[in-house]
Tab-separated table of C-alpha atoms in Angstrom:
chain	number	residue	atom	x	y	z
A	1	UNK	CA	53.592	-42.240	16.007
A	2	UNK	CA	52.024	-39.852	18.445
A	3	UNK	CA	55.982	-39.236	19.992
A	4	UNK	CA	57.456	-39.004	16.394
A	5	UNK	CA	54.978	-36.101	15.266
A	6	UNK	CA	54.230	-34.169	18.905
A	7	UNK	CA	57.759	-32.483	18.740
A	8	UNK	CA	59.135	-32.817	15.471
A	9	UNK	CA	58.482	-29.401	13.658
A	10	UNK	CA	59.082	-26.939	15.909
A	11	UNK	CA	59.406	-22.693	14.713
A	12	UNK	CA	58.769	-19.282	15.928
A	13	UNK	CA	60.609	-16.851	19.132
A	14	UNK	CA	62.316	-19.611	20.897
A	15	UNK	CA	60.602	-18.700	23.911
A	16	UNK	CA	57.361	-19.968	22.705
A	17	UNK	CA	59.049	-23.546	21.283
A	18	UNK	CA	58.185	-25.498	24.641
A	19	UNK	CA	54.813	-24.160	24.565
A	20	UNK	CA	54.568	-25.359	21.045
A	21	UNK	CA	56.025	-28.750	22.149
A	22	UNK	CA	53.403	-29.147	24.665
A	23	UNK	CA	50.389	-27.852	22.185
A	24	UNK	CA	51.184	-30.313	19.785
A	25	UNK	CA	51.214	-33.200	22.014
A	26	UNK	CA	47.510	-32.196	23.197
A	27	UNK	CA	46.796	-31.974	19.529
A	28	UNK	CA	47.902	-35.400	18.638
A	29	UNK	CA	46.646	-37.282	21.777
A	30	UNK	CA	43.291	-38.015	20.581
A	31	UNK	CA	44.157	-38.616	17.265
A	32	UNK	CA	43.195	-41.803	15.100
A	33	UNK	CA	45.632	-44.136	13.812
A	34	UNK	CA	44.426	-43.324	9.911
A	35	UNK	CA	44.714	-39.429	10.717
A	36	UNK	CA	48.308	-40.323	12.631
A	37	UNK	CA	49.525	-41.832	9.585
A	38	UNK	CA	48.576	-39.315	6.998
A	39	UNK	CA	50.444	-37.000	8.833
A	40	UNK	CA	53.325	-39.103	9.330
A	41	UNK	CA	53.831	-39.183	5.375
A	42	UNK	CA	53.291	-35.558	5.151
A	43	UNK	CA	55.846	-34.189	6.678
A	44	UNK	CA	58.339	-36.698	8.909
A	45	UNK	CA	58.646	-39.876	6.690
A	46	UNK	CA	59.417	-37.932	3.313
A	47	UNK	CA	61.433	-38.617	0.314
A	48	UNK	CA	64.855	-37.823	-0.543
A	49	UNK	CA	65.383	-33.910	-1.386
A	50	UNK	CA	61.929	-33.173	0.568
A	51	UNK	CA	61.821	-29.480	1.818
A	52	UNK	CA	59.873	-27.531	4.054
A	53	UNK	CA	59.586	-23.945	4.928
A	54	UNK	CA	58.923	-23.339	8.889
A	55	UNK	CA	60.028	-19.767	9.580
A	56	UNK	CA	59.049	-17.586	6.014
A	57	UNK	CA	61.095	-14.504	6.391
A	58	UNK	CA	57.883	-12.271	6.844
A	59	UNK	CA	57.165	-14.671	9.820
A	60	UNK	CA	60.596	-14.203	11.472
A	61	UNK	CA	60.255	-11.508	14.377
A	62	UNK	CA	62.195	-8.508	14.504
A	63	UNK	CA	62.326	-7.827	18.259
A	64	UNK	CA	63.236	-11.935	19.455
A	65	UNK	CA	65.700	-14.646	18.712
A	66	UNK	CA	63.644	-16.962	17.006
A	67	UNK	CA	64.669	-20.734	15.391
A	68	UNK	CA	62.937	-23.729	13.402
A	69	UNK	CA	63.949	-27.248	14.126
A	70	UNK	CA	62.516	-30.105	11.993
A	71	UNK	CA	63.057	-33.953	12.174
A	72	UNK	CA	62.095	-36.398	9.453
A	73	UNK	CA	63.776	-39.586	7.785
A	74	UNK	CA	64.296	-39.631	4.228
A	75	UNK	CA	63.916	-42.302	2.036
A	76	UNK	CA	63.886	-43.054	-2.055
A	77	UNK	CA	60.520	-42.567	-3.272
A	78	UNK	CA	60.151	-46.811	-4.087
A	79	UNK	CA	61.448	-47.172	-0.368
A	80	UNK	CA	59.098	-44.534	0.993
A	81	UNK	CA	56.227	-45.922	-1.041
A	82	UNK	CA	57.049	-49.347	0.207
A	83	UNK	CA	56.953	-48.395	4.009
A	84	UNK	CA	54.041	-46.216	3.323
A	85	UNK	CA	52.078	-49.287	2.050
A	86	UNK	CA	52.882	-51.508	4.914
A	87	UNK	CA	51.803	-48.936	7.706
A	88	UNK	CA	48.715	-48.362	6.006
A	89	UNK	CA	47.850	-51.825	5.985
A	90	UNK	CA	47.929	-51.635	9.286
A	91	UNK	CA	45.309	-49.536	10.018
A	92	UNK	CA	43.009	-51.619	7.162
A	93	UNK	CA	43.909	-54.571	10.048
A	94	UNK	CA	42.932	-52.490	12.625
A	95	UNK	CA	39.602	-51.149	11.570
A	96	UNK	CA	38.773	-54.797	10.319
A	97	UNK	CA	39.513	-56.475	14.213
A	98	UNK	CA	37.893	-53.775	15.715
A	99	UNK	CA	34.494	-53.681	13.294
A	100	UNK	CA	34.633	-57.021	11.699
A	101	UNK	CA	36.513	-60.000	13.997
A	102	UNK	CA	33.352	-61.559	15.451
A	103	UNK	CA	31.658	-61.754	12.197
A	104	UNK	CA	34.447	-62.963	10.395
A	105	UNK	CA	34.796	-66.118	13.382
A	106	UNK	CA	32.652	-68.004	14.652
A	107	UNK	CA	33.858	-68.278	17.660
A	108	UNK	CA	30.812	-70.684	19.222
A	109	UNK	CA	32.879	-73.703	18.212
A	110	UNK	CA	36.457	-74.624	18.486
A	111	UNK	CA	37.593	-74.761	15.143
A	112	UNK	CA	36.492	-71.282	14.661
A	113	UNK	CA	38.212	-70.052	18.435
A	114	UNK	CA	41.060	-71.945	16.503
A	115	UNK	CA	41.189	-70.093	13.429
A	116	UNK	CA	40.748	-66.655	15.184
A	117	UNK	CA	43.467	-67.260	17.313
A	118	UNK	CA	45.894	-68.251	14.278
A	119	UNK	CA	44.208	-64.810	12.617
A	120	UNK	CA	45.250	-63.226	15.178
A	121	UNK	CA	48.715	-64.099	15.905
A	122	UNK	CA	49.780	-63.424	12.472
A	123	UNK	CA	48.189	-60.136	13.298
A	124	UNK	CA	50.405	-59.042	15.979
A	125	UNK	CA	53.897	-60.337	14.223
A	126	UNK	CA	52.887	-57.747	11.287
A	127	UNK	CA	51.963	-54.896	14.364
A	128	UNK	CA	55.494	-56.155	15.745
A	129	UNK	CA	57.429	-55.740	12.803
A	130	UNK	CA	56.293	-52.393	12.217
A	131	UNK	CA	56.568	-51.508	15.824
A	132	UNK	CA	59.869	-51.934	15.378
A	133	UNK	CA	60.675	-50.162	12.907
A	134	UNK	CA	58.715	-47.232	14.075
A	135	UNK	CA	60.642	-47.798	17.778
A	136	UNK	CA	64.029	-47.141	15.459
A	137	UNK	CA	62.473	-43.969	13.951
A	138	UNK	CA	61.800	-42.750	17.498
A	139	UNK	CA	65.354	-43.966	18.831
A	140	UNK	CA	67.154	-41.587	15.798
A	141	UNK	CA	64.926	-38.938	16.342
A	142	UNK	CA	65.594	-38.853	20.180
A	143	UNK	CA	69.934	-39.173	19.257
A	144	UNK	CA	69.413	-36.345	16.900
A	145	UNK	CA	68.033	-34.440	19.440
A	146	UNK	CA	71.074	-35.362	21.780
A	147	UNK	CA	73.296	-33.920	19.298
A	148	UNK	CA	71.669	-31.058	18.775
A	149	UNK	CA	71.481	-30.083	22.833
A	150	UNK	CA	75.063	-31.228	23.054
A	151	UNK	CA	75.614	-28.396	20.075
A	152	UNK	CA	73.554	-26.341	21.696
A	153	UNK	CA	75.913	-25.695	24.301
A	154	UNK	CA	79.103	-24.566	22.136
A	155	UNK	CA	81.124	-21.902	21.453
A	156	UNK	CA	80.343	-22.597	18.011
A	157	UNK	CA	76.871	-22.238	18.223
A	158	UNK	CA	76.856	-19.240	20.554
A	159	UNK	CA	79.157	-17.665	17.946
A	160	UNK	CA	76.238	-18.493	15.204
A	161	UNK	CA	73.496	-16.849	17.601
A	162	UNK	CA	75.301	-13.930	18.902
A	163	UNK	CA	77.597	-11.670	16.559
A	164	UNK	CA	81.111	-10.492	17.799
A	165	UNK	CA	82.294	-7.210	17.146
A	166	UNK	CA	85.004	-6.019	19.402
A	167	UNK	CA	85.555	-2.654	18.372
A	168	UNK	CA	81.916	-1.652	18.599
A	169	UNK	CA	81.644	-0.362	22.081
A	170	UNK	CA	79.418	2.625	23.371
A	171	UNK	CA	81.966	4.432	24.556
A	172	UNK	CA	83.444	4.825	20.934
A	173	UNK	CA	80.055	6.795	20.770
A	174	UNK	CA	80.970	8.932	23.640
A	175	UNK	CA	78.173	6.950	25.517
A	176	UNK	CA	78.031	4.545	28.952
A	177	UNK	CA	75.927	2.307	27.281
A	178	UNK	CA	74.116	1.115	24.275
A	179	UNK	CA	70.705	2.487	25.304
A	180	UNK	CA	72.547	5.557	25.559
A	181	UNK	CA	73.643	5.350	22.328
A	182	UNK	CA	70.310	4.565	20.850
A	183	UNK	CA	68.699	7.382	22.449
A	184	UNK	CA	71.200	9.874	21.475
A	185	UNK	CA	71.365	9.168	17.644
A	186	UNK	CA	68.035	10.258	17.382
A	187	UNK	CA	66.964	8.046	14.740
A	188	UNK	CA	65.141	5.302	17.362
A	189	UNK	CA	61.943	6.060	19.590
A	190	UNK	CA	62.058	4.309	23.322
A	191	UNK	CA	59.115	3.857	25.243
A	192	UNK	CA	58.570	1.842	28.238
A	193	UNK	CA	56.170	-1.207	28.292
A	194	UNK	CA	55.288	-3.915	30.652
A	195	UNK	CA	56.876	-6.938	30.426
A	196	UNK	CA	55.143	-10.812	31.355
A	197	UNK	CA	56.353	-10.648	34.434
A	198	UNK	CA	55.036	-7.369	35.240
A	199	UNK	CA	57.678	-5.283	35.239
A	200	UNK	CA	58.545	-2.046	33.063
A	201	UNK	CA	60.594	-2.968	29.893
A	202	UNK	CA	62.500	-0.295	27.999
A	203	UNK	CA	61.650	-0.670	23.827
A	204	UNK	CA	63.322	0.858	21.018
A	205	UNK	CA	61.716	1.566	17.585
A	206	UNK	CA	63.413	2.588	14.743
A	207	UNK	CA	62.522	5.995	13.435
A	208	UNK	CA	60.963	6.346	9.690
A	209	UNK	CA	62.924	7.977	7.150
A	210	UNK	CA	61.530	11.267	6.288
């Protein structure tokens, strides 16, 4: 559960995204299983038409490139609520081996060490099962993010990221370049700022109207 939630939202400047990816898998590392599930069913194990808004517009910054990625599995609501049920039973299972297995056995005789033993071996086919299943979840998610590298790396997705327009040039603006052509206009202010490496940055602000 803990690699199915650490990356699977992911939004802001896409310069900060691994330092979100690595946040969020301190967050979840000392997480309990109850807490781990609740979240599961909040936002990555949803029903069908689920939505979920990462990057409001007000949010989106003006000055970086900046993306949301999301992965979750959909289901029908009787299908969700039927997986939900199961993994939640789990961690009734758990809590009960952990706080309640020794009084439950008594394990001073061998019937008793006989019984426990059957108790738990039916235990760990039901964790299996659902390990399973939750091994597939992680598989998927891990493909889909395959794809979406692989897509990363197109001409079709560099043409969604970075707009093409050929007759825009600064020398139609009787300028060398487009700083040149910014500072000219008069409608921007520039200023110099340092940068995280250090080093001094030129910035741009658009003007207000009067």
């Amino acid at each position: 559960m803990k690699m199915l939630l650490a990356p699977h939202e992911l939004a802001g400047p896409v310069d900060t995204l691994e330092a979100q990816r690595a946040a969020k898998v301190e967050k979840v590392s000392d997480k309990t299983l109850g807490t781990l599930v609740k979240t599961l069913f909040e936002s990555y194990a949803v029903p069908d038409g689920f939505e979920r808004e990462l990057l409001p517009e007000d949010k989106v910054p003006n000055d970086r490139i900046a993306m949301a990625m999301s992965y979750r599995i959909t289901m029908t609501p009787e299908r969700l609520a039927e997986v939900r049920a199961g993994i939640e039973a789990l961690v009734l299972m758990r809590n009960e081996l952990v706080h309640h297995f020794i009084e439950r056995f008594d394990l001073w005789n061998d019937a008793g060490c006989a019984a426990a033993l059957s108790h738990l071996e039916s235990c760990y086919e039901r964790i299996d099962r659902r390990h399973v299943e939750l091994l597939g979840w992680v598989k998927s998610m891990d493909e889909a993010r395959a794809h979406m590298a692989a897509f990363a790396q197109t001409e079709a997705f560099h043409d969604m990221m970075v707009a093409h327009h050929a007759d825009q040039t600064p020398s139609k603006y009787g300028c060398r370049s487009w700083p040149q052509v910014l500072t000219e206009c008069g409608r921007f202010d520039f200023a110099y700022r340092a940068g995280d490496d250090g080093r001094r940055v030129g910035w741009f602000r658009e003007r207000p109207s009067s």
